[in-house]
CSV table of C-alpha atoms in Angstrom, one decimal:
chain,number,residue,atom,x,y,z
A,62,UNK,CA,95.2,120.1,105.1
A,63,UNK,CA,96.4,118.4,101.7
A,64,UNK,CA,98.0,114.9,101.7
A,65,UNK,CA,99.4,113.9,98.5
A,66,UNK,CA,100.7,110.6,98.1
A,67,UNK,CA,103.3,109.3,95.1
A,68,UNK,CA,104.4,105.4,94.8
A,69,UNK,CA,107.1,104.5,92.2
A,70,UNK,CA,109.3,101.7,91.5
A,71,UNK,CA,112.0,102.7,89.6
A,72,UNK,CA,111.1,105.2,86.4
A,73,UNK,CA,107.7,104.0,86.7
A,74,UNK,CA,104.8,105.9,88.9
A,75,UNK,CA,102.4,103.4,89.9
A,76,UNK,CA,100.0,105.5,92.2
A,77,UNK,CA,99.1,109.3,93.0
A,78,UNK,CA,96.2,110.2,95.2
A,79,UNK,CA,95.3,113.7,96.4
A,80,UNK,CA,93.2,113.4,99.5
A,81,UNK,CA,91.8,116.7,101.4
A,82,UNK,CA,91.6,116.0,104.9
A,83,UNK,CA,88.2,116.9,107.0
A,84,UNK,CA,89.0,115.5,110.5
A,85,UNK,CA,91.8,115.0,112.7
A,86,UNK,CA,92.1,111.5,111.5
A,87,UNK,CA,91.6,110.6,107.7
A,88,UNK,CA,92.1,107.1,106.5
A,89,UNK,CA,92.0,106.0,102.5
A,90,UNK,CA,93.2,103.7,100.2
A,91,UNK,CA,95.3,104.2,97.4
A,92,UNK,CA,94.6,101.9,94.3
A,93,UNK,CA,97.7,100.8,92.1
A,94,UNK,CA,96.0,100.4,88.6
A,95,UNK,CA,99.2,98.2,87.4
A,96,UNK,CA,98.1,95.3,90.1
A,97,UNK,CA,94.9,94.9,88.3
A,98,UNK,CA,97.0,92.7,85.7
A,99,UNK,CA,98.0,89.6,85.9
A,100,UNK,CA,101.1,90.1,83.6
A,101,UNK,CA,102.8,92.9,85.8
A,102,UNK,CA,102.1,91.2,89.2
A,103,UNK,CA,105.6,89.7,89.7
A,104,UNK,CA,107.3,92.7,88.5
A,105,UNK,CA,105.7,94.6,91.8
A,106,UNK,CA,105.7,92.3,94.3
A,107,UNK,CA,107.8,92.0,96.8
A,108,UNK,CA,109.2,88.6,98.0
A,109,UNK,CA,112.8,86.9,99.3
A,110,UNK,CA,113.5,85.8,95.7
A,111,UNK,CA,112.8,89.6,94.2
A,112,UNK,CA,112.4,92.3,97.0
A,113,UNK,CA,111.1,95.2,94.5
A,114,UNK,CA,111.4,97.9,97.1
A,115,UNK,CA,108.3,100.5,95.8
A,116,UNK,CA,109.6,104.3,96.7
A,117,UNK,CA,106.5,106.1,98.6
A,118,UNK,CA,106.3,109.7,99.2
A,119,UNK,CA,103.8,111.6,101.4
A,120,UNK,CA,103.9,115.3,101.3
A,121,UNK,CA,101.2,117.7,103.4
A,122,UNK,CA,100.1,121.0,102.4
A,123,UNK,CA,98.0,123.6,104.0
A,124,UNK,CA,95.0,123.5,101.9
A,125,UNK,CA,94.3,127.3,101.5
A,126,UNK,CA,97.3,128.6,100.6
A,127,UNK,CA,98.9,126.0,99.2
A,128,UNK,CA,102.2,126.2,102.0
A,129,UNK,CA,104.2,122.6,102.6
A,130,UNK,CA,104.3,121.4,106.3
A,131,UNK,CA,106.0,118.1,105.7
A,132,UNK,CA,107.4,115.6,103.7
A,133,UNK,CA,108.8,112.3,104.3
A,134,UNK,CA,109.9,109.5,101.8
A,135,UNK,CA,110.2,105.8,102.8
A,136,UNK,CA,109.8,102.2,100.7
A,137,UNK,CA,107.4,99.7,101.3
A,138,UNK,CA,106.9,96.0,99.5
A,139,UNK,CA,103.8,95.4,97.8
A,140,UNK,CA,102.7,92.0,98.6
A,141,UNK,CA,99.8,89.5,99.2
A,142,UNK,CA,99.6,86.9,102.3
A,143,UNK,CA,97.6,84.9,102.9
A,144,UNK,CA,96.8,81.2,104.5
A,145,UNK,CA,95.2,79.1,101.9
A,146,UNK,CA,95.1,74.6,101.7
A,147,UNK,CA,96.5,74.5,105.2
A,148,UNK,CA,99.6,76.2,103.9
A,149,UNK,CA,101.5,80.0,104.2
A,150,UNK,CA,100.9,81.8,101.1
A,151,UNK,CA,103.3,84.7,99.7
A,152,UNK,CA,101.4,86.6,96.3
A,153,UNK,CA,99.2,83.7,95.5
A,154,UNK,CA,102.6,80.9,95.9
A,155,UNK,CA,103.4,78.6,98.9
A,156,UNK,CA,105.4,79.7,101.2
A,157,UNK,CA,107.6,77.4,103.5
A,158,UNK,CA,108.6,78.6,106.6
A,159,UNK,CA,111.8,77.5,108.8
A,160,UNK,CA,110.9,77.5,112.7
């Protein structure tokens, strides 16, 4: 089997990776080149204040004759959290959460 995988947030694609699969279960990462800079990291990220929905879709193939079993398309937020100076962090920001 064939997995391909597409991200894009608006016009703009900001991941495709082609991955063959060997075993029942494959696992992989897909790198976003655009979250290497600094600069576009608040146009991608998701948070309350801007919730950039990123549009992913996963389609598989049969790998020998090239024949689509399925496709589904979702969204997902790219975001960063983490817990850093005793505090909730949201992409590298303090957070404040309401209980």
């Amino acid at each position: 089997l064939r997995t391909d995988v597409r991200l894009v947030l608006g016009d703009r694609v900001l991941a495709e990776q082609r991955v063959l699969a060997e075993d029942q279960e494959t696992v992989f990462d897909i790198a976003v080149p655009a979250l290497r800079h600094a600069q576009d990291l608040d146009a991608l990220l998701w948070s309350p204040e801007s919730p950039r929905l990123v549009d992913a879709t996963v389609v598989i193939t049969d790998a020998e004759d090239g024949h689509e079993i399925d496709r589904v398309t979702s969204y997902l937020g790219l975001r960063d959290i983490g817990w850093e100076d005793g505090g909730f962090q949201l992409n590298h920001k303090p957070c404040f959460l309401r209980l």
